Amino acid sequence: MCGRFVVAQDGSELVGVLRVDVVAEDLPAPSYNIAPTDRVAIVLDSAKTEPPTRRLEAARWGLVPSWAKDPSLGVRAFNARSEEVEDKPMFRQALIKRRAIVPATGYYEWHTEAGVKTPYFISPADGAPLFFAGLYEWWKDPAKADDDPARWLLSFTIMTRASVGELGSIHDRMPLFLDADHADAWLDPTTDNVGDVLDAAIDAAPLLADSMTLHPVGSAVGNVRNNDPSLIAPVA
């Protein structure tokens, strides 16, 4: 699973290969210790235009479906298992029409051995941006006025799959990585073959996993109040 990650770039550095058309003005600052319920920049294709408009938007981590009574439901929906999303009411509709990409620098995972948990930082070996497959939803707050921009909450979840290769020695789950070749198909809200798009992403992820590098980091990352570049520095 993915419960903490890093976005060390600002919004303008994230758009590159994804060819974003519109960049929101309220993007969060870079962070070295992103946790569930934090705001993060995500990429989505808006189906309200023809062709769809690709946007970089700020969203809350933890999916809040439109039918939720309040945003607290999203606290436990920060990850979605790729093997289950087609059948889970929480994620099924988002998979069909609201798929996103979550750009990142890398992520943290904890390995447990002999009762001791050691955090690792995992990132592309070439330093390129990392793309997680995600799902997003819009939730309307019934307590706010119709003309209040804060009435709408954009939220997202990160897809996961079984770990492979060296990543499997750290944890049994890993994010569902995407490359540029699969990004367009994943984001396209007009596709009719969602199952095929999901299967293609799952099948391509092991090759991307093999291109990752990892190293142990200090325990300071366990406290969300710690947030600086030293968190990703390797420790002996």
mmCIF file of C-alpha atoms in Angstrom:
data_model
loop_
_atom_site.group_PDB
_atom_site.id
_atom_site.type_symbol
_atom_site.label_atom_id
_atom_site.label_comp_id
_atom_site.label_asym_id
_atom_site.label_seq_id
_atom_site.Cartn_x
_atom_site.Cartn_y
_atom_site.Cartn_z
ATOM 1 C CA MET A 1 0.000 0.000 0.000
ATOM 2 C CA CYS A 2 1.017 3.608 -0.320
ATOM 3 C CA GLY A 3 0.440 5.739 2.770
ATOM 4 C CA ARG A 4 3.082 8.449 2.424
ATOM 5 C CA PHE A 5 4.717 10.005 -0.603
ATOM 6 C CA VAL A 6 6.819 12.919 -1.824
ATOM 7 C CA VAL A 7 6.199 15.666 -4.372
ATOM 8 C CA ALA A 8 9.384 17.727 -4.523
ATOM 9 C CA GLN A 9 8.450 19.633 -7.715
ATOM 10 C CA ASP A 10 6.099 22.565 -8.078
ATOM 11 C CA GLY A 11 3.112 22.528 -10.430
ATOM 12 C CA SER A 12 4.925 23.811 -13.501
ATOM 13 C CA GLU A 13 7.461 20.980 -13.281
ATOM 14 C CA LEU A 14 4.766 18.310 -13.108
ATOM 15 C CA VAL A 15 3.005 19.031 -16.387
ATOM 16 C CA GLY A 16 5.797 18.196 -18.884
ATOM 17 C CA VAL A 17 5.207 14.839 -20.528
ATOM 18 C CA LEU A 18 1.502 14.789 -19.557
ATOM 19 C CA ARG A 19 0.710 17.833 -21.730
ATOM 20 C CA VAL A 20 -1.578 19.602 -19.264
ATOM 21 C CA ASP A 21 -3.843 22.312 -20.742
ATOM 22 C CA VAL A 22 -4.884 24.116 -17.543
ATOM 23 C CA VAL A 23 -2.968 24.506 -14.268
ATOM 24 C CA ALA A 24 -4.989 25.474 -11.185
ATOM 25 C CA GLU A 25 -3.897 28.521 -9.203
ATOM 26 C CA ASP A 26 -4.287 26.911 -5.769
ATOM 27 C CA LEU A 27 -1.819 24.029 -6.082
ATOM 28 C CA PRO A 28 -0.190 22.932 -2.821
ATOM 29 C CA ALA A 29 3.494 23.547 -2.162
ATOM 30 C CA PRO A 30 6.042 20.742 -2.600
ATOM 31 C CA SER A 31 6.043 18.307 0.328
ATOM 32 C CA TYR A 32 8.368 15.556 1.548
ATOM 33 C CA ASN A 33 5.800 13.908 3.814
ATOM 34 C CA ILE A 34 2.357 13.760 2.194
ATOM 35 C CA ALA A 35 -0.198 11.844 4.258
ATOM 36 C CA PRO A 36 -3.877 10.958 3.734
ATOM 37 C CA THR A 37 -6.240 14.000 3.850
ATOM 38 C CA ASP A 38 -3.413 16.286 2.584
ATOM 39 C CA ARG A 39 -3.980 18.294 -0.599
ATOM 40 C CA VAL A 40 -2.018 17.102 -3.640
ATOM 41 C CA ALA A 41 -1.792 18.062 -7.323
ATOM 42 C CA ILE A 42 -3.447 15.503 -9.615
ATOM 43 C CA VAL A 43 -3.964 15.317 -13.382
ATOM 44 C CA LEU A 44 -7.407 14.617 -14.838
ATOM 45 C CA ASP A 45 -9.183 14.932 -18.177
ATOM 46 C CA SER A 46 -12.414 16.931 -17.871
ATOM 47 C CA ALA A 47 -15.147 15.412 -20.037
ATOM 48 C CA LYS A 48 -17.131 18.659 -20.035
ATOM 49 C CA THR A 49 -15.244 19.858 -23.123
ATOM 50 C CA GLU A 50 -14.674 18.327 -26.540
ATOM 51 C CA PRO A 51 -11.970 17.197 -26.732
ATOM 52 C CA PRO A 52 -11.505 16.683 -22.964
ATOM 53 C CA THR A 53 -9.401 19.347 -21.215
ATOM 54 C CA ARG A 54 -6.408 18.031 -19.289
ATOM 55 C CA ARG A 55 -6.126 19.785 -15.933
ATOM 56 C CA LEU A 56 -3.698 19.891 -13.017
ATOM 57 C CA GLU A 57 -5.874 20.369 -9.945
ATOM 58 C CA ALA A 58 -5.480 20.343 -6.160
ATOM 59 C CA ALA A 59 -7.292 17.418 -4.537
ATOM 60 C CA ARG A 60 -7.602 15.874 -1.100
ATOM 61 C CA TRP A 61 -6.024 12.450 -0.638
ATOM 62 C CA GLY A 62 -8.759 9.987 0.348
ATOM 63 C CA LEU A 63 -11.664 9.375 -2.037
ATOM 64 C CA VAL A 64 -15.034 10.849 -0.992
ATOM 65 C CA PRO A 65 -17.773 9.479 -3.285
ATOM 66 C CA SER A 66 -20.638 11.758 -4.292
ATOM 67 C CA TRP A 67 -23.099 9.771 -2.134
ATOM 68 C CA ALA A 68 -21.087 10.151 1.094
ATOM 69 C CA LYS A 69 -22.803 11.960 3.978
ATOM 70 C CA ASP A 70 -19.577 13.759 4.902
ATOM 71 C CA PRO A 71 -15.874 13.773 3.913
ATOM 72 C CA SER A 72 -14.815 11.503 6.787
ATOM 73 C CA LEU A 73 -15.488 8.450 4.597
ATOM 74 C CA GLY A 74 -12.405 9.343 2.569
ATOM 75 C CA VAL A 75 -10.031 8.823 5.501
ATOM 76 C CA ARG A 76 -10.025 5.062 4.887
ATOM 77 C CA ALA A 77 -10.115 5.272 1.072
ATOM 78 C CA PHE A 78 -6.643 6.612 0.295
ATOM 79 C CA ASN A 79 -5.746 3.399 -1.571
ATOM 80 C CA ALA A 80 -7.811 1.219 -3.918
ATOM 81 C CA ARG A 81 -6.845 -2.358 -4.743
ATOM 82 C CA SER A 82 -6.760 -2.702 -8.527
ATOM 83 C CA GLU A 83 -8.118 -6.264 -8.293
ATOM 84 C CA GLU A 84 -11.300 -5.037 -6.568
ATOM 85 C CA VAL A 85 -12.190 -1.613 -8.015
ATOM 86 C CA GLU A 86 -14.584 -2.953 -10.656
ATOM 87 C CA ASP A 87 -16.751 -4.516 -7.940
ATOM 88 C CA LYS A 88 -16.472 -2.028 -5.059
ATOM 89 C CA PRO A 89 -19.291 0.581 -4.878
ATOM 90 C CA MET A 90 -16.778 3.036 -3.398
ATOM 91 C CA PHE A 91 -14.649 3.012 -6.558
ATOM 92 C CA ARG A 92 -16.680 1.494 -9.408
ATOM 93 C CA GLN A 93 -18.115 4.687 -10.929
ATOM 94 C CA ALA A 94 -14.853 6.583 -10.606
ATOM 95 C CA LEU A 95 -13.069 3.799 -12.476
ATOM 96 C CA ILE A 96 -15.526 4.124 -15.353
ATOM 97 C CA LYS A 97 -15.385 7.910 -15.846
ATOM 98 C CA ARG A 98 -13.037 9.615 -13.356
ATOM 99 C CA ARG A 99 -9.492 8.307 -13.605
ATOM 100 C CA ALA A 100 -6.530 10.452 -12.585
ATOM 101 C CA ILE A 101 -2.757 10.465 -12.483
ATOM 102 C CA VAL A 102 -0.957 11.425 -9.288
ATOM 103 C CA PRO A 103 2.540 12.770 -10.106
ATOM 104 C CA ALA A 104 5.168 12.186 -7.424
ATOM 105 C CA THR A 105 8.895 12.203 -6.796
ATOM 106 C CA GLY A 106 8.761 8.956 -4.834
ATOM 107 C CA TYR A 107 7.019 7.252 -1.933
ATOM 108 C CA TYR A 108 7.731 5.653 1.428
ATOM 109 C CA GLU A 109 7.093 2.089 2.479
ATOM 110 C CA TRP A 110 7.757 0.359 5.787
ATOM 111 C CA HIS A 111 9.420 -3.047 5.924
ATOM 112 C CA THR A 112 8.904 -5.134 9.047
ATOM 113 C CA GLU A 113 11.520 -7.672 10.100
ATOM 114 C CA ALA A 114 11.843 -9.274 13.523
ATOM 115 C CA GLY A 115 9.230 -6.855 14.813
ATOM 116 C CA VAL A 116 11.228 -3.791 13.688
ATOM 117 C CA LYS A 117 9.741 -1.393 11.112
ATOM 118 C CA THR A 118 12.186 0.342 8.768
ATOM 119 C CA PRO A 119 10.992 3.057 6.374
ATOM 120 C CA TYR A 120 12.286 3.016 2.785
ATOM 121 C CA PHE A 121 12.168 5.711 0.137
ATOM 122 C CA ILE A 122 11.342 4.380 -3.327
ATOM 123 C CA SER A 123 11.731 6.425 -6.519
ATOM 124 C CA PRO A 124 12.670 6.119 -10.215
ATOM 125 C CA ALA A 125 16.382 5.456 -10.608
ATOM 126 C CA ASP A 126 16.672 8.106 -13.339
ATOM 127 C CA GLY A 127 15.076 10.832 -11.218
ATOM 128 C CA ALA A 128 12.112 11.226 -13.578
ATOM 129 C CA PRO A 129 8.641 11.974 -12.186
ATOM 130 C CA LEU A 130 6.683 8.989 -10.927
ATOM 131 C CA PHE A 131 3.056 8.566 -12.021
ATOM 132 C CA PHE A 132 0.524 6.715 -9.849
ATOM 133 C CA ALA A 133 -2.765 5.568 -11.349
ATOM 134 C CA GLY A 134 -5.597 7.142 -9.383
ATOM 135 C CA LEU A 135 -9.334 7.720 -9.264
ATOM 136 C CA TYR A 136 -11.084 10.976 -8.375
ATOM 137 C CA GLU A 137 -14.505 12.159 -7.252
ATOM 138 C CA TRP A 138 -16.349 15.433 -6.669
ATOM 139 C CA TRP A 139 -18.353 15.723 -3.440
ATOM 140 C CA LYS A 140 -20.888 18.502 -2.804
ATOM 141 C CA ASP A 141 -21.201 19.849 0.749
ATOM 142 C CA PRO A 142 -24.944 20.315 1.376
ATOM 143 C CA ALA A 143 -24.207 22.690 4.264
ATOM 144 C CA LYS A 144 -22.700 25.337 1.959
ATOM 145 C CA ALA A 145 -24.458 27.738 -0.381
ATOM 146 C CA ASP A 146 -24.706 26.955 -4.099
ATOM 147 C CA ASP A 147 -22.520 29.945 -4.998
ATOM 148 C CA ASP A 148 -19.792 29.030 -2.474
ATOM 149 C CA PRO A 149 -16.750 27.638 -4.361
ATOM 150 C CA ALA A 150 -15.816 25.681 -1.211
ATOM 151 C CA ARG A 151 -18.988 23.628 -1.581
ATOM 152 C CA TRP A 152 -17.199 21.260 -3.957
ATOM 153 C CA LEU A 153 -14.476 18.905 -2.695
ATOM 154 C CA LEU A 154 -12.184 17.167 -5.197
ATOM 155 C CA SER A 155 -10.652 14.002 -3.752
ATOM 156 C CA PHE A 156 -8.668 11.026 -5.007
ATOM 157 C CA THR A 157 -7.315 7.594 -4.213
ATOM 158 C CA ILE A 158 -4.117 5.853 -5.347
ATOM 159 C CA MET A 159 -4.473 2.458 -7.012
ATOM 160 C CA THR A 160 -2.321 -0.442 -5.788
ATOM 161 C CA ARG A 161 -1.398 -3.925 -6.975
ATOM 162 C CA ALA A 162 0.671 -6.863 -5.748
ATOM 163 C CA SER A 163 4.352 -5.986 -5.458
ATOM 164 C CA VAL A 164 6.924 -7.550 -7.760
ATOM 165 C CA GLY A 165 10.704 -7.901 -7.819
ATOM 166 C CA GLU A 166 12.767 -6.087 -5.229
ATOM 167 C CA LEU A 167 9.775 -4.019 -4.134
ATOM 168 C CA GLY A 168 8.128 -7.256 -3.035
ATOM 169 C CA SER A 169 10.892 -7.722 -0.448
ATOM 170 C CA ILE A 170 9.784 -4.494 1.234
ATOM 171 C CA HIS A 171 5.978 -4.812 1.161
ATOM 172 C CA ASP A 172 3.392 -7.043 -0.500
ATOM 173 C CA ARG A 173 1.626 -4.085 -2.153
ATOM 174 C CA MET A 174 2.883 -1.267 -4.380
ATOM 175 C CA PRO A 175 1.265 1.671 -6.185
ATOM 176 C CA LEU A 176 -0.012 1.028 -9.697
ATOM 177 C CA PHE A 177 2.672 2.838 -11.708
ATOM 178 C CA LEU A 178 1.923 4.336 -15.115
ATOM 179 C CA ASP A 179 4.266 5.335 -17.925
ATOM 180 C CA ALA A 180 3.662 7.989 -20.577
ATOM 181 C CA ASP A 181 2.460 5.360 -23.056
ATOM 182 C CA HIS A 182 -0.431 4.329 -20.790
ATOM 183 C CA ALA A 183 -1.176 7.776 -19.333
ATOM 184 C CA ASP A 184 -3.390 9.015 -22.176
ATOM 185 C CA ALA A 185 -5.519 5.864 -22.217
ATOM 186 C CA TRP A 186 -5.848 5.921 -18.427
ATOM 187 C CA LEU A 187 -6.997 9.547 -18.361
ATOM 188 C CA ASP A 188 -9.395 9.345 -21.327
ATOM 189 C CA PRO A 189 -12.943 9.673 -19.865
ATOM 190 C CA THR A 190 -14.580 8.669 -23.150
ATOM 191 C CA THR A 191 -13.141 5.157 -23.437
ATOM 192 C CA ASP A 192 -15.575 2.236 -23.460
ATOM 193 C CA ASN A 193 -13.019 -0.472 -22.635
ATOM 194 C CA VAL A 194 -12.187 0.415 -19.020
ATOM 195 C CA GLY A 195 -11.384 -3.193 -18.154
ATOM 196 C CA ASP A 196 -8.803 -3.398 -20.929
ATOM 197 C CA VAL A 197 -7.243 -0.082 -19.874
ATOM 198 C CA LEU A 198 -6.962 -1.297 -16.281
ATOM 199 C CA ASP A 199 -5.497 -4.665 -17.328
ATOM 200 C CA ALA A 200 -2.919 -2.947 -19.537
ATOM 201 C CA ALA A 201 -1.817 -0.712 -16.661
ATOM 202 C CA ILE A 202 -1.558 -3.670 -14.277
ATOM 203 C CA ASP A 203 0.477 -5.662 -16.807
ATOM 204 C CA ALA A 204 2.879 -2.762 -17.507
ATOM 205 C CA ALA A 205 3.565 -1.936 -13.842
ATOM 206 C CA PRO A 206 6.179 -4.686 -13.188
ATOM 207 C CA LEU A 207 8.562 -3.241 -15.789
ATOM 208 C CA LEU A 208 8.285 0.167 -14.139
ATOM 209 C CA ALA A 209 8.809 -1.405 -10.722
ATOM 210 C CA ASP A 210 12.106 -2.864 -11.939
ATOM 211 C CA SER A 211 13.311 0.673 -12.731
ATOM 212 C CA MET A 212 12.894 1.872 -9.135
ATOM 213 C CA THR A 213 15.651 2.440 -6.629
ATOM 214 C CA LEU A 214 15.152 2.203 -2.874
ATOM 215 C CA HIS A 215 17.040 2.893 0.340
ATOM 216 C CA PRO A 216 16.263 3.012 4.060
ATOM 217 C CA VAL A 217 15.556 6.413 5.595
ATOM 218 C CA GLY A 218 15.303 7.745 9.122
ATOM 219 C CA SER A 219 12.347 7.255 11.435
ATOM 220 C CA ALA A 220 11.517 10.975 11.336
ATOM 221 C CA VAL A 221 9.251 10.337 8.342
ATOM 222 C CA GLY A 222 6.840 8.592 10.706
ATOM 223 C CA ASN A 223 5.806 11.958 12.144
ATOM 224 C CA VAL A 224 3.734 14.022 9.675
ATOM 225 C CA ARG A 225 4.990 17.235 11.296
ATOM 226 C CA ASN A 226 8.437 16.525 9.849
ATOM 227 C CA ASN A 227 8.681 17.806 6.298
ATOM 228 C CA ASP A 228 12.010 18.632 4.648
ATOM 229 C CA PRO A 229 14.457 17.090 2.135
ATOM 230 C CA SER A 230 16.404 15.297 4.872
ATOM 231 C CA LEU A 231 13.547 12.776 5.117
ATOM 232 C CA ILE A 232 14.559 11.097 1.852
ATOM 233 C CA ALA A 233 18.291 10.970 2.676
ATOM 234 C CA PRO A 234 19.644 7.410 2.985
ATOM 235 C CA VAL A 235 20.745 6.088 6.358
ATOM 236 C CA ALA A 236 23.174 3.268 7.053
#
